[in-house]
Amino acid sequence: QERGGNNSFTHEALTLKYKLDNEFELLFVVGYQKILTLTYIDKFIDDIHMQFRDKYRNQLQQQGVMGLLNGSFDFSDDFRGLLRAAEERTKGKAPSVMKTFEQSDKSKKTVKSMIEVRGEKGKENKKNKKDAPVQDVPEKKMEGQLKAPATVAAGDANQNGLTQEEIIQRNREEFFRKRQGKDKKESSSKSPKPTKPKTRRVWPLDSNKTNAKDLDYSEKLVNGQSSTSANNGGDTSVDMNLCRGSMAGDLKAVDYESSEEQEEEEEEEEEEEVVQETSHTGVKKRGGFGGMFGMLKGLVGSKSLTPQDMQPVLEKMKDHLIAKNVAADITVQLCESVAKKLEGKVMGTFSTVTSTVKQALQDSLVQILQPKRRVDILRDIIEAQKQRRPFVITFCGVNGVGKSTNLAKITFWLMDNGFRVLIAACDTFRAGAVEQLRTHTRRLSTLHPPEEHNGQSMVQLFERGYGKDAAGIAMEAIAFARNQSFDVVLVDTAGRMQDNTPLMTALAKLIAINVPDLVLFVGEALVGNEAVDQLVKFNQALADHSMAEKPRLIDGIVLTKFDTIDDKVGAAISMTYITGQPIVFVGTGQTYNDLRSLNAKAVVSALMKA
Ligand code: GDP
């Protein structure tokens, strides 16, 4: 899953550690009980690696890995020998005693050696300084985590003299411009490609088929918002616009940019890079003039990649990803994992280090975003129906991220798919929370009135006012839904900060008692490093305060406000990387029908785009 920055992976009671040999495409894995603190593992796996390589080097070179594996070879004795030696080594080691200052290396250092000279180290400092803006929030307790910046968008705001709201507005406009396919490439100064002629856009007035109804945009989306403001009158608790559209079936994937445009852009980028040059026949394939120098600089031939080769490229990629709002420590881990994956790999004759690293990083990012577990809510609801019970989803997250709004959007989608939804108002904390849900429920039921559904209400609110125990209300709601044959219960919970222990304990209790089918974390796409902090702490709190032996953690993510970030889509990476869970829904505006699913490839393209 590309989350192996530290080359180890823990699953339940087991830990796996692995090492790659990219030259021969070998993977060495050791698995052991997590509770054993085996200090020799790293050295042991290194020893195994070396011995295996040395012993079978010739065979590997001549027959390749498959040749070796298909033939017969016996490594068991070597394995046992090395294991015994490793165990003996640790046994033989006396418990370490702290050195005195005189014994330490520091005491032997001359004053001169401690003075930093400009050069290598200076460079490192400079790099750190470059990263500094993302760490400018005072340190909190969490070890090893870089702390949140005011989001990148806010960083930009300072630079351009725009307020954060103006930036968000600008990004929203950009997002919808792209979604509506109005991103007119022709207007750019780059010359159009003769090989890929663009089909002429048919404007409504050109076409004979259009009629007056098609041209009436008054009911259609304008900049992502319906221009119809009916039913919005005087209601301040909900600033959603009504917009009914058929959402039946699986959700549409978030469409960042049309794939054609994306491909064109990728091609342009490659051309700039001079990736291919002379082939064996000496025929020039691509690259034009400036290519000669680029080629000499960039071509590594069939040399295998070293960390030194990759370091400058990875540094650039790190800065790039951070600028796209990926949490800083995740970019570090990602780049480390890419470096490990590529180290020793023999590059293709026509590739540059940059293109190789970029490709590997891109693959890793897609891998991260593609869920290892597929969440198919529609199918799961039908399964629950068969068991004559409602399917229960709990929503959690900090305040203001769009929990209630996106819960309403999900309700709309479920109703369009013919399911009856009970909304459980379990935010008994924030004034107005229940009223907000009531307004949504009322509006949603006008979109699917009982008259159209055999007199049955398709959506209903279950509420017990404020100040009561949320877990108890959720339980009552689920029982009510079962009796009244609702298909789905959506449990809204109070927004809480990840550091608020009493509220986090209450959430863990609600989840432990009611055992929902899905626990969705709602997070906004605007967050940078903060995303990691929120998710780590939510999961930690759920684990710590759960009464169950195997605690329920977050199983999926609702990524909101995706329309406000333009191409700074890094939060999607941070959130999936940290939880290992999929992004199930993406909210892209303030209408009921703007819910989307994630399109991993489109998000990664946006992320890699210069
Ligand atoms: P809660 O406190 O987490 O329940 O947040 P709300 O549902 O009250 O939403 C907070 C604000 O975010 C509201 O103004 C919503 O309209 C807005 N919002 C929610 N989702 C989106 C989204 O996907 N895009 C945009 N632009 N705004 C959103």
XYZ file of C-alpha atoms and ligand atoms in Angstrom:
638
model
C 0.000 0.000 0.000
C 3.007 2.309 -0.326
C 2.810 3.189 3.315
C 6.130 1.534 4.008
C 8.314 4.545 4.703
C 9.840 2.669 7.606
C 9.778 -0.719 5.888
C 7.595 -2.277 8.493
C 3.936 -3.086 8.677
C 1.919 -4.204 11.643
C -1.270 -6.169 11.364
C -3.006 -7.328 14.509
C -0.441 -9.362 16.453
C 2.107 -9.534 13.666
C 4.815 -7.270 12.398
C 6.288 -7.615 8.935
C 9.579 -6.067 7.953
C 10.824 -6.106 4.443
C 13.747 -5.235 2.277
C 13.861 -4.795 -1.456
C 16.623 -5.793 -3.804
C 15.662 -3.832 -6.859
C 18.522 -5.037 -8.993
C 17.328 -8.635 -8.960
C 13.723 -7.809 -8.115
C 13.791 -9.695 -4.856
C 11.773 -9.001 -1.774
C 12.843 -10.293 1.632
C 10.157 -10.338 4.288
C 10.393 -11.327 7.903
C 7.275 -11.777 10.002
C 7.258 -12.019 13.785
C 5.045 -11.541 16.818
C 4.644 -7.845 17.443
C 5.176 -8.170 21.181
C 8.687 -9.521 20.687
C 11.186 -6.711 20.623
C 13.691 -8.299 18.312
C 16.573 -5.915 18.077
C 18.404 -8.017 15.528
C 15.777 -7.978 12.812
C 17.280 -5.229 10.650
C 20.722 -6.760 10.691
C 19.280 -10.231 10.212
C 17.327 -9.287 7.131
C 20.420 -7.537 5.746
C 22.496 -10.682 6.346
C 19.920 -12.885 4.660
C 19.802 -10.512 1.726
C 23.571 -10.469 1.304
C 23.993 -14.194 1.666
C 21.192 -14.947 -0.756
C 22.540 -12.557 -3.347
C 26.088 -13.842 -3.016
C 25.054 -17.454 -3.160
C 22.751 -17.157 -6.153
C 24.249 -14.199 -7.956
C 25.279 -16.177 -11.005
C 21.979 -17.958 -11.337
C 20.080 -14.730 -10.879
C 22.152 -13.046 -13.558
C 21.860 -15.907 -15.998
C 18.340 -17.202 -15.397
C 16.611 -14.344 -13.644
C 14.494 -14.705 -10.526
C 11.926 -16.965 -12.098
C 14.631 -19.237 -13.386
C 16.002 -19.590 -9.901
C 12.636 -20.106 -8.276
C 11.502 -22.669 -10.794
C 14.689 -24.652 -10.372
C 15.715 -26.176 -7.086
C 17.685 -24.338 -4.469
C 18.077 -24.855 -0.782
C 18.593 -21.933 1.486
C 17.218 -23.438 4.708
C 20.592 -24.210 6.263
C 21.904 -20.738 5.501
C 18.733 -19.278 7.002
C 18.996 -21.296 10.183
C 22.700 -20.497 10.492
C 22.139 -16.773 10.148
C 19.202 -16.825 12.537
C 21.234 -18.649 15.142
C 24.097 -16.198 14.726
C 21.729 -13.234 15.065
C 20.174 -14.659 18.225
C 23.590 -15.438 19.706
C 24.717 -11.886 19.004
C 21.850 -10.379 20.989
C 22.282 -12.841 23.833
C 25.961 -12.086 24.024
C 25.392 -8.376 24.271
C 25.786 -6.987 27.761
C 23.065 -4.571 28.753
C 24.203 -1.182 27.626
C 25.383 1.223 30.239
C 25.321 4.933 29.634
C 28.692 6.277 28.598
C 30.378 8.954 30.607
C 31.168 12.155 28.765
C 34.844 11.197 28.574
C 33.935 7.909 26.887
C 31.655 9.562 24.408
C 32.639 10.563 20.892
C 31.740 14.122 21.673
C 34.595 14.496 24.131
C 37.018 13.595 21.356
C 35.728 16.243 19.018
C 37.811 19.307 18.587
C 36.162 22.682 18.797
C 37.008 23.210 15.150
C 35.075 20.167 14.058
C 31.985 21.531 15.703
C 32.022 24.746 13.728
C 29.688 24.484 10.794
C 31.250 25.360 7.511
C 29.106 26.568 4.661
C 28.522 23.703 2.330
C 26.693 20.461 2.668
C 25.270 21.196 6.090
C 24.449 24.732 5.213
C 22.448 23.429 2.316
C 20.462 21.180 4.601
C 19.647 24.066 6.877
C 18.467 26.035 3.935
C 16.156 23.200 2.972
C 14.761 23.066 6.457
C 14.170 26.759 6.352
C 12.327 26.304 3.120
C 9.982 23.914 4.860
C 9.608 26.294 7.738
C 6.329 27.934 6.743
C 4.495 24.674 7.195
C 5.700 24.401 10.753
C 4.938 27.840 11.990
C 2.227 26.803 14.381
C 3.456 26.251 17.932
C 4.479 22.665 18.676
C 1.792 20.513 20.186
C 2.326 17.274 22.009
C 2.358 14.927 19.081
C 5.772 13.498 18.575
C 7.097 13.143 15.086
C 4.290 15.090 13.476
C 4.788 18.389 11.783
C 2.191 20.815 12.944
C -0.474 22.463 10.915
C 0.036 25.494 8.824
C -2.778 27.798 8.321
C -3.753 25.991 5.122
C -1.776 26.489 1.991
C -4.610 28.524 0.615
C -4.112 30.923 3.463
C -0.404 31.034 2.679
C -1.220 32.103 -0.827
C -3.605 34.650 0.470
C -0.817 36.471 2.209
C 1.296 36.447 -0.892
C -1.324 37.792 -3.234
C -2.997 40.176 -0.887
C -6.238 38.215 -1.147
C -8.271 37.118 1.798
C -8.794 33.429 2.364
C -12.413 33.758 1.338
C -11.408 35.371 -1.933
C -8.982 32.532 -2.573
C -11.671 29.960 -1.869
C -14.073 31.771 -4.154
C -11.419 31.902 -6.869
C -10.729 28.204 -6.474
C -14.417 27.378 -6.630
C -14.760 29.316 -9.841
C -11.761 27.508 -11.256
C -13.149 24.138 -10.158
C -16.504 24.676 -11.794
C -14.960 26.147 -14.881
C -12.996 22.928 -15.269
C -15.970 20.734 -14.459
C -18.122 22.406 -16.981
C -15.461 21.843 -19.586
C -15.074 25.514 -20.332
C -11.375 25.468 -19.838
C -10.553 26.746 -23.265
C -7.210 25.429 -24.183
C -7.199 27.316 -27.446
C -6.757 30.577 -25.669
C -3.399 29.503 -24.285
C -0.324 30.624 -26.139
C 0.853 27.085 -26.811
C 0.407 25.975 -30.379
C -2.320 23.428 -30.931
C -1.317 19.874 -31.700
C -2.004 18.831 -35.246
C -2.145 15.160 -34.284
C -5.155 15.599 -32.021
C -7.667 17.858 -33.639
C -10.240 19.148 -31.203
C -13.819 18.658 -32.138
C -15.582 21.936 -32.476
C -17.836 22.697 -29.566
C -21.448 22.845 -30.608
C -22.924 25.905 -29.024
C -26.601 25.645 -28.296
C -27.551 28.265 -30.878
C -25.672 26.445 -33.649
C -27.575 23.292 -33.215
C -30.927 22.660 -34.795
C -31.830 20.301 -32.007
C -31.827 22.846 -29.252
C -35.088 24.291 -28.189
C -36.058 27.085 -25.903
C -36.187 24.762 -22.902
C -32.564 23.763 -23.346
C -31.547 27.352 -23.475
C -33.304 28.242 -20.283
C -30.513 28.186 -17.775
C -32.496 29.734 -15.011
C -32.954 26.347 -13.367
C -29.494 25.113 -14.124
C -26.291 25.406 -12.230
C -24.507 28.677 -12.357
C -21.050 28.382 -10.955
C -22.020 25.241 -9.164
C -24.961 26.806 -7.450
C -28.496 26.636 -8.622
C -29.740 30.050 -9.483
C -33.116 29.044 -8.154
C -33.328 30.358 -4.681
C -36.819 29.149 -4.066
C -37.427 27.530 -0.707
C -34.415 29.271 0.686
C -36.389 32.176 1.994
C -35.501 33.429 5.407
C -33.821 30.228 6.498
C -30.386 31.013 7.779
C -29.419 27.714 9.348
C -28.999 25.984 6.004
C -27.357 27.770 3.117
C -27.918 24.975 0.604
C -29.700 25.548 -2.591
C -32.355 23.247 -3.833
C -31.425 21.406 -6.913
C -33.059 18.176 -7.844
C -31.285 15.924 -10.223
C -31.231 12.224 -10.636
C -28.494 10.672 -8.563
C -29.654 7.110 -9.054
C -26.942 4.476 -9.255
C -23.312 4.790 -8.260
C -22.008 8.285 -7.813
C -20.241 10.023 -10.655
C -16.528 10.334 -10.101
C -15.148 13.742 -9.371
C -14.102 15.058 -12.730
C -11.145 17.245 -12.222
C -10.203 17.951 -15.751
C -11.256 16.319 -18.962
C -8.927 13.455 -19.704
C -8.120 14.819 -23.134
C -6.813 18.033 -21.705
C -4.922 16.121 -19.110
C -3.221 13.954 -21.707
C -2.268 16.959 -23.747
C -0.794 18.611 -20.753
C 1.155 15.526 -19.822
C 2.550 15.321 -23.311
C 3.654 18.913 -23.211
C 5.359 18.335 -19.923
C 7.206 15.337 -21.251
C 8.338 17.201 -24.292
C 9.863 19.877 -22.156
C 11.792 17.249 -20.332
C 13.485 15.594 -23.318
C 12.853 12.085 -22.294
C 13.634 10.196 -25.427
C 16.625 10.808 -27.573
C 18.703 8.671 -29.863
C 17.852 5.049 -30.221
C 20.371 2.394 -31.173
C 19.883 3.156 -34.820
C 20.737 6.751 -34.125
C 17.328 7.963 -35.131
C 16.235 11.039 -33.285
C 12.836 10.395 -31.816
C 11.879 13.442 -29.917
C 13.338 16.333 -28.100
C 14.216 18.869 -30.755
C 17.272 21.038 -30.382
C 17.803 21.833 -26.750
C 17.724 18.093 -26.358
C 21.434 17.504 -26.832
C 22.480 19.033 -23.541
C 19.399 17.749 -21.800
C 20.289 14.316 -23.013
C 23.828 14.406 -21.698
C 22.675 15.683 -18.388
C 19.626 13.514 -18.072
C 20.542 10.185 -19.548
C 21.882 7.743 -17.079
C 21.983 4.901 -19.565
C 21.720 1.540 -17.957
C 23.228 2.630 -14.681
C 21.378 1.637 -11.556
C 19.809 4.369 -9.468
C 21.529 5.548 -6.314
C 20.032 7.640 -3.511
C 22.334 10.481 -4.607
C 20.845 10.432 -8.111
C 17.370 10.653 -6.752
C 17.853 13.100 -3.921
C 17.567 16.379 -5.858
C 14.499 15.177 -7.710
C 12.890 13.927 -4.525
C 13.591 17.225 -2.769
C 11.787 19.014 -5.575
C 8.910 16.571 -5.434
C 8.629 17.061 -1.670
C 8.288 20.819 -2.055
C 5.811 20.304 -4.850
C 3.602 17.953 -2.832
C 3.681 20.204 0.217
C 2.615 23.110 -1.976
C -0.303 20.948 -3.091
C -1.331 20.605 0.535
C -0.074 17.080 1.262
C 0.878 16.919 4.947
C 4.596 17.505 5.331
C 5.583 14.356 7.168
C 3.602 12.253 4.741
C 5.521 13.712 1.803
C 8.727 12.745 3.571
C 7.557 9.179 4.107
C 6.252 8.941 0.571
C 9.490 10.126 -0.956
C 11.483 7.789 1.258
C 9.373 4.899 0.167
C 9.817 5.823 -3.490
C 13.588 6.090 -2.990
C 13.663 2.647 -1.409
C 11.569 1.224 -4.169
C 13.854 2.588 -6.848
C 17.270 2.213 -5.273
C 19.402 -0.116 -7.326
C 16.855 -0.321 -10.093
C 18.391 -0.320 -13.543
C 16.842 2.506 -15.499
C 15.531 2.168 -18.998
C 17.906 3.545 -21.600
C 15.593 6.342 -22.552
C 14.473 7.529 -19.159
C 15.742 10.345 -17.011
C 16.018 10.167 -13.263
C 13.264 12.776 -13.066
C 10.830 10.842 -15.191
C 11.584 7.579 -13.389
C 11.107 9.097 -9.942
C 7.991 10.962 -11.043
C 6.466 7.846 -12.494
C 7.177 5.841 -9.338
C 5.723 8.581 -7.176
C 2.667 8.827 -9.351
C 2.126 5.067 -9.123
C 2.472 5.240 -5.349
C -0.074 8.029 -5.105
C -2.629 6.179 -7.214
C -2.031 3.082 -5.109
C -2.654 5.052 -1.927
C -5.886 6.517 -3.200
C -7.248 3.286 -4.560
C -9.001 1.581 -1.692
C -7.767 -1.800 -0.639
C -11.334 -2.335 0.530
C -14.194 -1.415 -1.725
C -17.054 0.334 -0.060
C -20.230 -0.370 -1.980
C -22.903 1.211 0.113
C -25.823 0.510 -2.232
C -25.006 -3.197 -2.285
C -24.470 -3.299 1.481
C -27.839 -1.646 2.128
C -29.521 -4.333 0.067
C -27.668 -6.950 2.119
C -28.927 -5.296 5.307
C -32.474 -5.231 3.886
C -32.273 -8.980 3.414
C -31.434 -9.284 7.106
C -34.405 -7.037 7.920
C -32.313 -4.415 9.633
C -31.372 -0.849 8.757
C -27.903 -0.028 7.470
C -26.309 2.416 9.916
C -23.724 5.078 9.090
C -22.188 7.311 11.752
C -20.620 10.628 10.777
C -17.896 12.223 12.853
C -15.432 15.061 12.484
C -14.540 18.480 13.833
C -16.950 21.424 13.730
C -17.820 23.229 10.532
C -16.333 20.731 8.089
C -19.716 20.039 6.503
C -20.999 17.034 8.433
C -24.682 17.924 8.361
C -24.575 19.318 4.848
C -22.946 16.233 3.400
C -25.150 13.960 5.462
C -28.050 15.684 3.701
C -26.394 15.164 0.303
C -25.915 11.481 1.071
C -29.571 11.274 2.108
C -30.522 12.786 -1.231
C -28.442 10.224 -3.113
C -29.912 7.351 -1.095
C -33.449 8.597 -1.672
C -32.808 8.884 -5.390
C -31.811 5.233 -5.191
C -35.120 4.361 -3.625
C -34.039 3.915 -0.008
C -35.871 5.311 2.997
C -33.595 7.263 5.308
C -33.895 8.085 8.996
C -31.638 10.923 10.138
C -30.695 10.612 13.800
C -29.914 14.004 15.314
C -27.240 13.013 17.791
C -25.495 16.369 17.886
C -27.136 17.281 21.151
C -24.446 19.833 21.831
C -24.376 22.666 19.308
C -27.282 25.063 19.369
C -29.126 24.956 16.068
C -27.799 21.540 15.022
C -31.200 19.855 15.307
C -32.956 22.714 13.501
C -30.410 22.545 10.697
C -31.190 18.867 10.171
C -34.903 19.557 10.401
C -34.624 22.077 7.581
C -32.672 19.615 5.450
C -35.227 16.888 6.158
C -38.104 19.151 5.209
C -36.474 20.172 1.955
C -35.433 16.671 1.078
C -38.929 15.374 1.638
C -40.309 17.978 -0.751
C -37.971 16.533 -3.360
C -39.333 13.043 -2.712
C -42.841 13.648 -1.379
C -44.709 10.714 0.197
C -47.332 10.963 -2.567
C -44.722 9.704 -5.003
C -43.798 6.788 -2.729
C -47.049 5.073 -1.773
C -47.673 7.531 1.013
C -44.429 6.614 2.800
C -42.067 9.356 3.842
C -38.675 8.768 2.266
C -36.841 10.771 4.889
C -37.571 11.482 8.514
C -35.762 13.125 11.386
C -35.335 11.352 14.709
C -34.541 13.855 17.442
C -34.670 14.152 21.203
C -33.568 17.776 21.579
C -30.389 18.874 23.287
C -28.246 17.874 26.222
C -29.152 14.172 26.147
C -26.884 11.194 25.747
C -26.088 10.864 22.045
C -25.387 7.126 22.214
C -28.837 6.504 23.692
C -30.578 8.590 21.030
C -28.739 6.712 18.270
C -29.848 3.429 19.788
C -33.470 4.547 19.969
C -33.281 5.797 16.384
C -31.966 2.467 15.117
C -34.747 0.594 16.939
C -37.303 3.031 15.498
C -35.905 2.551 12.008
C -36.136 -1.215 12.353
C -39.782 -0.989 13.423
C -40.720 1.497 10.740
C -38.727 -0.320 8.066
C -36.337 2.466 7.186
C -33.478 1.189 5.057
C -30.743 3.454 6.329
C -30.004 5.381 9.532
C -27.593 8.302 9.209
C -26.285 9.322 12.613
C -25.101 12.922 12.862
C -22.786 13.483 15.818
C -21.516 16.637 17.472
C -18.439 18.186 15.944
C -15.532 17.817 18.299
C -11.923 18.754 18.388
C -9.611 15.819 18.354
C -8.110 16.929 21.684
C -11.397 17.084 23.561
C -11.200 13.920 25.658
C -14.738 13.870 27.131
C -16.339 14.317 23.710
C -14.028 11.794 22.095
C -14.930 9.280 24.823
C -18.616 9.895 24.137
C -18.083 9.258 20.414
C -16.227 6.018 21.113
C -19.117 4.967 23.352
C -21.725 5.791 20.690
C -19.841 3.669 18.189
C -19.142 0.797 20.584
C -22.769 0.557 21.691
C -24.480 0.967 18.347
C -22.019 -0.918 16.140
C -22.735 1.034 12.929
C -22.008 -0.581 9.584
C -19.822 2.361 8.614
C -17.983 5.030 10.592
C -17.291 7.919 8.255
C -14.909 10.707 9.101
C -15.892 14.001 7.522
C -12.907 16.176 6.703
C -12.552 19.245 4.546
C -10.167 19.313 1.638
C -8.816 22.656 2.853
C -6.751 21.114 5.633
C -3.030 20.555 5.292
C -1.022 19.031 8.123
C -4.021 19.351 10.407
C -5.708 16.477 8.530
C -3.147 14.064 9.901
C -3.507 15.321 13.437
C -7.284 15.051 13.322
C -7.342 11.570 11.909
C -4.594 10.134 14.080
C -6.277 11.483 17.186
C -9.794 10.435 16.196
C -8.581 6.909 15.568
C -6.502 6.909 18.726
C -9.448 8.099 20.800
C -11.725 5.489 19.255
C -9.155 2.832 20.106
C -8.468 4.121 23.623
C -12.040 4.688 24.715
C -13.661 1.766 23.039
C -14.947 -0.902 25.339
C -14.609 -3.558 22.684
C -11.598 -5.822 22.495
C -11.182 -5.010 18.846
C -12.049 -1.326 18.646
C -13.936 0.121 15.726
C -11.929 2.802 13.950
C -12.774 5.084 11.051
C -13.723 3.016 7.998
C -14.068 5.696 5.400
C -13.777 9.381 4.622
C -16.115 12.056 3.341
C -13.954 14.723 1.752
C -15.825 18.026 1.664
C -15.331 21.431 0.058
C -13.408 19.885 -2.791
C -14.615 22.764 -4.938
C -12.704 25.300 -2.862
C -9.156 24.096 -3.364
C -8.514 24.150 -7.114
C -5.634 21.718 -7.651
C -4.371 21.678 -4.056
C -5.816 18.227 -3.585
C -3.197 16.966 -1.113
C -5.624 16.412 1.768
C -7.024 13.444 -0.146
C -3.593 11.806 -0.022
C -2.926 12.668 3.619
C -6.266 11.300 4.771
C -6.105 8.008 2.930
C -2.430 7.533 3.740
C -2.998 7.940 7.463
C -6.095 5.792 7.783
C -5.560 3.310 4.976
C -9.280 3.808 4.373
C -11.002 4.957 1.194
C -12.575 8.300 0.436
C -16.155 7.212 -0.015
C -17.773 10.551 -0.859
C -16.516 13.854 -2.170
C -18.591 17.001 -1.575
C -18.098 19.542 -4.325
C -20.423 22.409 -3.479
C -23.536 23.523 -1.748
C -26.199 21.669 -3.657
C -27.737 18.341 -2.813
C -26.610 16.783 -6.053
C -22.930 17.687 -5.972
C -21.814 14.528 -4.202
C -19.183 12.587 -6.121
C -16.958 9.564 -5.746
C -13.205 9.906 -5.906
C -11.367 9.487 -9.157
C -7.892 8.492 -8.004
C -6.229 9.072 -11.363
C -7.732 12.528 -11.814
C -6.686 13.537 -8.308
C -3.156 12.285 -8.861
C -2.931 14.149 -12.178
C -3.977 17.333 -10.404
C -1.398 16.622 -7.762
C 1.454 16.025 -10.182
C 0.577 18.976 -12.393
C 3.131 21.747 -12.210
P -20.870 20.823 10.354
O -20.671 21.758 11.500
O -19.701 19.912 10.185
O -22.164 20.092 10.398
O -20.858 21.722 9.027
P -22.062 22.238 8.125
O -22.720 21.089 7.450
O -22.906 23.144 8.929
O -21.263 23.026 6.998
C -20.460 24.155 7.276
C -20.392 25.023 6.037
O -19.674 24.378 5.004
C -21.755 25.352 5.463
O -21.758 26.697 5.109
C -21.836 24.467 4.220
O -22.638 25.038 3.220
C -20.399 24.425 3.803
N -20.096 23.241 2.996
C -20.297 21.945 3.333
N -19.868 21.124 2.353
C -19.383 21.916 1.355
C -18.786 21.654 0.070
O -18.601 20.511 -0.378
N -18.408 22.747 -0.651
C -18.577 24.020 -0.181
N -18.164 25.011 -0.957
N -19.110 24.282 1.009
C -19.526 23.269 1.780
